[in-house]
Coordinates of C-alpha atoms and ligand atoms in Angstrom, one line a residue:
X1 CA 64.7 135.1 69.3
X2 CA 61.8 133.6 66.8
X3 CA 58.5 135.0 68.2
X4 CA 57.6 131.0 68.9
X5 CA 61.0 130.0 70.3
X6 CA 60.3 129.3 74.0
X7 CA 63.5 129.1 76.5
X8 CA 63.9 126.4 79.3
X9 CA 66.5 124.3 81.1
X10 CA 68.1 121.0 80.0
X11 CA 67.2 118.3 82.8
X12 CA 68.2 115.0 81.3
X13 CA 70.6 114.1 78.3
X14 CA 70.0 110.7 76.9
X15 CA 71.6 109.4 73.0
X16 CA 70.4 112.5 70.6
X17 CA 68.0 113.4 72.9
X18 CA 67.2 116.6 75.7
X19 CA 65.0 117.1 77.9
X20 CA 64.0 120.6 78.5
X21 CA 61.8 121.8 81.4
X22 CA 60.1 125.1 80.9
X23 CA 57.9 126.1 83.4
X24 CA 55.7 123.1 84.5
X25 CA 56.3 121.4 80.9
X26 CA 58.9 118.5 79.8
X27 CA 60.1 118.8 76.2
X28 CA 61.9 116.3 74.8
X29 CA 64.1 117.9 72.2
X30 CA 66.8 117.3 69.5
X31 CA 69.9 119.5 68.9
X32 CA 69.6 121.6 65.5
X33 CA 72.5 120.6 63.0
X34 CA 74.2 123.7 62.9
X35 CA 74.8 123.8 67.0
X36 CA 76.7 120.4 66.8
X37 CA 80.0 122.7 66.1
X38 CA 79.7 124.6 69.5
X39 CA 82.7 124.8 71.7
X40 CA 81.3 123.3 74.6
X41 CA 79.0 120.5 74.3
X42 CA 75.3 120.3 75.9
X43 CA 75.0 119.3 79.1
X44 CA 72.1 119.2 81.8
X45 CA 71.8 122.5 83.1
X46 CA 72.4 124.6 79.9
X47 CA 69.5 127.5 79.4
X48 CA 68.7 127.1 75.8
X49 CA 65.6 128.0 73.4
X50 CA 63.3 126.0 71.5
X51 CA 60.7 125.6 68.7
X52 CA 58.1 124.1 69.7
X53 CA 56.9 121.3 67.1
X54 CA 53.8 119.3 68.5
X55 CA 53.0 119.2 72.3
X56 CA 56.1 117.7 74.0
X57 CA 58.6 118.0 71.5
X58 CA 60.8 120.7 69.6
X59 CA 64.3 121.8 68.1
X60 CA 66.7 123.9 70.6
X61 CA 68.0 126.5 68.8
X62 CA 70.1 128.1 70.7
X63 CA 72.1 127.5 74.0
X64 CA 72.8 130.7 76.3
X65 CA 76.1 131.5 77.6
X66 CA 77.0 129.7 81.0
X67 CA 77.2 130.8 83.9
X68 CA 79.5 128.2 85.4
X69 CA 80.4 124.5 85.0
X70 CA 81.0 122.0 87.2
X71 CA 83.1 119.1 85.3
X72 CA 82.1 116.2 87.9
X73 CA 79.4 115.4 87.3
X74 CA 79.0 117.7 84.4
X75 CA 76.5 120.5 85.0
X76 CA 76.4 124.0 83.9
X77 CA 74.9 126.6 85.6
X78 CA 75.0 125.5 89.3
X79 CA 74.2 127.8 91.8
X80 CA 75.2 126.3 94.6
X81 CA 76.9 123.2 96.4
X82 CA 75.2 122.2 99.5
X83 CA 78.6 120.2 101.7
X84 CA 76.5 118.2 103.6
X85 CA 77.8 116.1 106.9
X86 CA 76.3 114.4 109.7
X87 CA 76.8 115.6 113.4
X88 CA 77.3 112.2 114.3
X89 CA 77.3 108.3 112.2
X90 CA 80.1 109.2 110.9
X91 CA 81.4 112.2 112.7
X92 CA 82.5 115.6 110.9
X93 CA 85.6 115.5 109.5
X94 CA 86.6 118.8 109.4
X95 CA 89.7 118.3 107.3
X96 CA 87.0 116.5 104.4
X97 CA 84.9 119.5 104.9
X98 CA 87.6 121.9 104.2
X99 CA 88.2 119.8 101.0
X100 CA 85.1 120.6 99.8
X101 CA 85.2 123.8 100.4
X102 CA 88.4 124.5 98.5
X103 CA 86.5 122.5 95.3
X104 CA 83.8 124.7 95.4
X105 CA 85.5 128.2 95.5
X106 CA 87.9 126.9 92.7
X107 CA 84.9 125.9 90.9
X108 CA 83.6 129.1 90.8
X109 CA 80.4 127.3 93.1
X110 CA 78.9 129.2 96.5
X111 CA 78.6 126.7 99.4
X112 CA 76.5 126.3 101.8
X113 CA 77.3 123.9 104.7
X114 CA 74.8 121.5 106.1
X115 CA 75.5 119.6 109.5
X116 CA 72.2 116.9 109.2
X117 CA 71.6 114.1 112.0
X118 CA 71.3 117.2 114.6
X119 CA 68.9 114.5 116.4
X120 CA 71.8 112.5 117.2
X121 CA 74.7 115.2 118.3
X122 CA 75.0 117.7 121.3
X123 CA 75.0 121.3 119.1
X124 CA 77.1 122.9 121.6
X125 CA 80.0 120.5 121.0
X126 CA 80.3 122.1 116.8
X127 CA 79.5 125.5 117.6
X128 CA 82.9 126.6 118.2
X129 CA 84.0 125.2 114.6
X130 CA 80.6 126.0 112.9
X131 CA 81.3 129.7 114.0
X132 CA 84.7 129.8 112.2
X133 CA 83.1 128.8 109.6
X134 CA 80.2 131.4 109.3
X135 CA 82.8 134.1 110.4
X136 CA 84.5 133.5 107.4
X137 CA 81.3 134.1 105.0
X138 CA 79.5 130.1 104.7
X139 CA 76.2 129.7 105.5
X140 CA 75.3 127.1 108.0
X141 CA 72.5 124.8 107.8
X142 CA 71.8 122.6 111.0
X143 CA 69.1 120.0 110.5
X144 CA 67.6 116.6 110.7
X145 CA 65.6 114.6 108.0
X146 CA 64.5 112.5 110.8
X147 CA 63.2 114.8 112.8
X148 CA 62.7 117.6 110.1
X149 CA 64.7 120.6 112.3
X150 CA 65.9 122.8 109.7
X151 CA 64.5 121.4 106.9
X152 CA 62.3 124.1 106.2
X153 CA 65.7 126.5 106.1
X154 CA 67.3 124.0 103.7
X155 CA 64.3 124.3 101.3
X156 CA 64.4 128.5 100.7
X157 CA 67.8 127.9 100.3
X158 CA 67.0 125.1 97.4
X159 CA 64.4 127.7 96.1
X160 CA 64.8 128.6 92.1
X161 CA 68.4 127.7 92.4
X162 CA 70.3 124.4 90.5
X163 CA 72.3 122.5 93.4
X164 CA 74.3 120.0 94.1
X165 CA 74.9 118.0 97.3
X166 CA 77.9 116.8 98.2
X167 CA 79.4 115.2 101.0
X168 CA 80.6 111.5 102.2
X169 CA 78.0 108.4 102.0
X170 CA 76.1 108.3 105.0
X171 CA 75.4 111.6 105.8
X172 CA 72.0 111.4 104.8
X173 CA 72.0 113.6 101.5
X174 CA 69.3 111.4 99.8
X175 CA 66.9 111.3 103.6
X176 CA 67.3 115.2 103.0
X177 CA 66.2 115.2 99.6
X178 CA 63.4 112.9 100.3
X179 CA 62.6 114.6 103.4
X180 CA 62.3 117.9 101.2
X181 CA 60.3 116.2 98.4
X182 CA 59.2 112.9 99.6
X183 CA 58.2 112.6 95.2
X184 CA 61.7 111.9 94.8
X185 CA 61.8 108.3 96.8
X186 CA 65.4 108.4 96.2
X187 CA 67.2 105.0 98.0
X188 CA 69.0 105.8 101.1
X189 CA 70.9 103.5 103.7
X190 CA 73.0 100.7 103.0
X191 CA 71.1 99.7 100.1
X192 CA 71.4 102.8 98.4
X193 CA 75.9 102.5 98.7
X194 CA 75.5 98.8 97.2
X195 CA 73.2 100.3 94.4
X196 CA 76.2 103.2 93.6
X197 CA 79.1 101.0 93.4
X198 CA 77.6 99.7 90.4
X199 CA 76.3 102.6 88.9
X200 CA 80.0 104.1 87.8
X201 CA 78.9 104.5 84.4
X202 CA 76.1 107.0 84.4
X203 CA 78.5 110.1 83.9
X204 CA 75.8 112.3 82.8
X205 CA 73.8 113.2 86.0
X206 CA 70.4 114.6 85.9
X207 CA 68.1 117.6 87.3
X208 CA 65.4 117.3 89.9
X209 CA 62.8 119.4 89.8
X210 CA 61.5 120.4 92.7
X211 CA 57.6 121.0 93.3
X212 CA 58.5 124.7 94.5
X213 CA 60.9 125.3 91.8
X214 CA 64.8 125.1 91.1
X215 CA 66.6 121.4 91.0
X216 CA 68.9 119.4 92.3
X217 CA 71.5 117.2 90.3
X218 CA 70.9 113.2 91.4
X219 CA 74.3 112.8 91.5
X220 CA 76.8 113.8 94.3
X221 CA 78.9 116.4 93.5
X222 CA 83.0 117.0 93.3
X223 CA 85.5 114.2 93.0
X224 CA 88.1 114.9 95.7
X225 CA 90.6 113.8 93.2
X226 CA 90.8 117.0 91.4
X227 CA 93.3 118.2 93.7
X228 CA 96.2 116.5 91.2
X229 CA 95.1 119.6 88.9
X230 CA 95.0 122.5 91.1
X231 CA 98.7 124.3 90.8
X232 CA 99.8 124.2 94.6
X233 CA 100.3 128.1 94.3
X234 CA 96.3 128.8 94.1
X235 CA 95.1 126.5 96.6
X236 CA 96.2 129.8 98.8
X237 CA 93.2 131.7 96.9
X238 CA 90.5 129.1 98.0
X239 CA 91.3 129.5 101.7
X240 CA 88.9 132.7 102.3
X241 CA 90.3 134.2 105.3
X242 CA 93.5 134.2 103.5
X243 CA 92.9 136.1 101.1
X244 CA 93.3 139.8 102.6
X245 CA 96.1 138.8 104.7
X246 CA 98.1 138.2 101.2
X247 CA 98.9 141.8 100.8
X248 CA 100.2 141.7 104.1
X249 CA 102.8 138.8 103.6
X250 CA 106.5 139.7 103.0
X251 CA 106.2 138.1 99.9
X252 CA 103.7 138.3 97.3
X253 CA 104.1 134.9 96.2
X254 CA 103.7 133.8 99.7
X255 CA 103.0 130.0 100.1
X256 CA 102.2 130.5 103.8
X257 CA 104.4 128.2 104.4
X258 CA 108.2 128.4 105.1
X259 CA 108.5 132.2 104.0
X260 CA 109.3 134.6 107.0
X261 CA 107.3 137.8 107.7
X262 CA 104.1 135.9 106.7
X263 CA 100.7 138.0 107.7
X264 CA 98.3 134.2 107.6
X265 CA 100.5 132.4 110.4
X266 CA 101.0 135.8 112.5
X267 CA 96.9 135.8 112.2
X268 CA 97.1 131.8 113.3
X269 CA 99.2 132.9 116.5
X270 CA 97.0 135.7 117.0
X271 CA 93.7 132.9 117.0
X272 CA 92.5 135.7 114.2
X273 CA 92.8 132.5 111.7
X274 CA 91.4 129.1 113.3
X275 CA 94.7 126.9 113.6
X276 CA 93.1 123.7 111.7
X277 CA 91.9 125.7 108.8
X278 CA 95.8 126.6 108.8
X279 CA 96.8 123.0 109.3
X280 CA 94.4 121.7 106.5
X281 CA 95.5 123.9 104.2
X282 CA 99.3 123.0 104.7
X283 CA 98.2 119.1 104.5
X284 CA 96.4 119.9 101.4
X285 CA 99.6 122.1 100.2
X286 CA 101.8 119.2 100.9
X287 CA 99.7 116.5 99.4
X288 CA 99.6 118.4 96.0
X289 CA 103.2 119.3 96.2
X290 CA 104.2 115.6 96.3
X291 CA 101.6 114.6 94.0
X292 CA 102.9 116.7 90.9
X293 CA 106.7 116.3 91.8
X294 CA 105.5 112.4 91.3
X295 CA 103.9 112.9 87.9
X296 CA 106.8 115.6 86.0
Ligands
GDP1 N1 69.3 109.7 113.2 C1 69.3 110.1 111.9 N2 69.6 109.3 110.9 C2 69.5 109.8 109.6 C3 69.2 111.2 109.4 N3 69.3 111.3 108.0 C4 69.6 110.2 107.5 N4 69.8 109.2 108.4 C5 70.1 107.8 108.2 O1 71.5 107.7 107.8 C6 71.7 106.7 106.8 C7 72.3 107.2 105.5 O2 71.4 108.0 104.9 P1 71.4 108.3 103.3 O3 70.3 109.3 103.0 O4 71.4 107.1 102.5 O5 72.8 109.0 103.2 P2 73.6 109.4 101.8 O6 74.6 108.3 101.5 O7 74.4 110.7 102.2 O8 72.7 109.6 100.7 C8 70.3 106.1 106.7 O9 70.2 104.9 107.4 C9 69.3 107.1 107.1 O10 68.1 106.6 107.7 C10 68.9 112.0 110.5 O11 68.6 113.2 110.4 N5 69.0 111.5 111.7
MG2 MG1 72.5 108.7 98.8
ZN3 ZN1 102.1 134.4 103.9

């Protein structure tokens, strides 16, 4: 690296230009020629470096290997996915959570779940399936943007890292954001759903930078069609509590499913595997199943 070059983080793409935050500064940057050939193209997120060339503006020269990518909305380097719900208006749905959760492991992506309106909800009634879920190695995050329980928790969590929220409209993702850096006045409620359904064609998302470092992305995260990709034999990998029982199953190409002599649905009789976690899984397994059959 050039004794001048500085490093920082891509925040915002727009035509030909970058925007790269390093440390407290925003410099708006264009791509040097020879870099237009790389294999992947820039995207918000990428650590690259930079000459300098007058206060706020400068050359990247070079974009350092990723970490990760997330292709909807297109980030590199996130560090986490917050799945956010809402205790209550709407209700969990546990079967949407597990979604999520199968999007993020395949994705490479730690999650972190996050039950907000706790103002509104009796905590005892989700312990039992918020227990499951930290058993199997998921932080849980209970808060409330209204009331602010929790939202100190949610912040370390956000510290120096890039995440993304995702989660069904309504939840409250943007009241949490705000609530955590009221700067952002991002629009929440109804107006903010009438806002999104004509904002389809922003695919690039952007970074927020928080005031105690790290970002989020602006946009939510995963598209829950994705599952028409996943081959229906590795939805079985994203299933943590499945994992170790594998080498236990008859077979090693064990679906879990129909096979006899198979270690996950003696551990679902045995309550050592929670029963809907099984039954979302086969739903999800069926569902994929009969999607690709459709399409070959
Ligand atoms: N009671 C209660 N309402 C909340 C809470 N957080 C958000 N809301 C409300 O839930 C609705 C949806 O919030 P919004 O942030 O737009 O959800 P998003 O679609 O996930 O971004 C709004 O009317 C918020 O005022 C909370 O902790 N408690
Ligand atoms: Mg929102
Ligand atoms: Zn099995």
């Amino acid at each position: 690296m050039e004794k001048n070059w500085q490093i920082g983080v891509v925040i915002r793409a727009t035509s030909g230009f970058y925007y790269v935050q390093s440390g407290t500064r925003q410099v708006s940057c264009k791509l040097r020629g020879r870099l237009k050939q790389t294999r992947y193209s820039l995207c918000v997120g990428d650590r690259v470096t930079f000459s300098p060339a007058g206060t706020d503006e400068g050359n990247i020269e070079e974009v350092l290997p990723r970490d990760s990518f997330l292709k909807r909305p297109e980030v590199a380097n996130v560090d986490q996915a917050i799945l956010t719900f809402a205790a209550s208006q709407p209700q969990i749905n546990w079967g949407l959570l597990d979604r999520f959760l199968v999007l993020a492991e395949y994705s490479g992506i730690p999650a972190v779940i996050c039950v907000n309106k706790l103002d509104m909800a009796d905590p005892e009634e989700l312990k039992p399936f918020l227990d499951v879920y930290e058993r199997i190695g998921y932080p849980v995050l209970q808060v409330s943007a209204k009331t602010g329980d929790g939202i100190h928790n949610l912040q370390q969590r956000l510290y120096g890292k890039i995440s993304v929220f995702a989660g069904p409209s309504g939840v409250g993702k943007s009241s949490l954001l705000n609530a955590i850096e009221p700067g952002l006045q991002l629009v929440t409620g109804e107006l903010s759903q009438k806002i999104g359904r004509g904002k389809h064609t922003t695919r690039c998302a952007e970074l927020l930078p928080l005031a105690g470092g790290g970002y989020v992305v602006d946009t939510p995260g995963f598209s829950l069609t994705e599952f028409v990709e996943m081959p229906p034999e590795q939805l079985r990998f994203q299933y943590r509590e499945f994992r170790d029982k594998l080498a236990e199953c008859r077979f090693s190409s064990c679906l879990h499913y129909r096979e006899p002599q198979c270690a996950v649905k003696l551990a679902v009789q045995n309550d050592e595997i929670a029963a809907w976690r099984y039954e979302s899984y086969l739903e999800l397994l069926t569902e994929i199943q009969l999607t690709q059959q459709r399409r070959f």
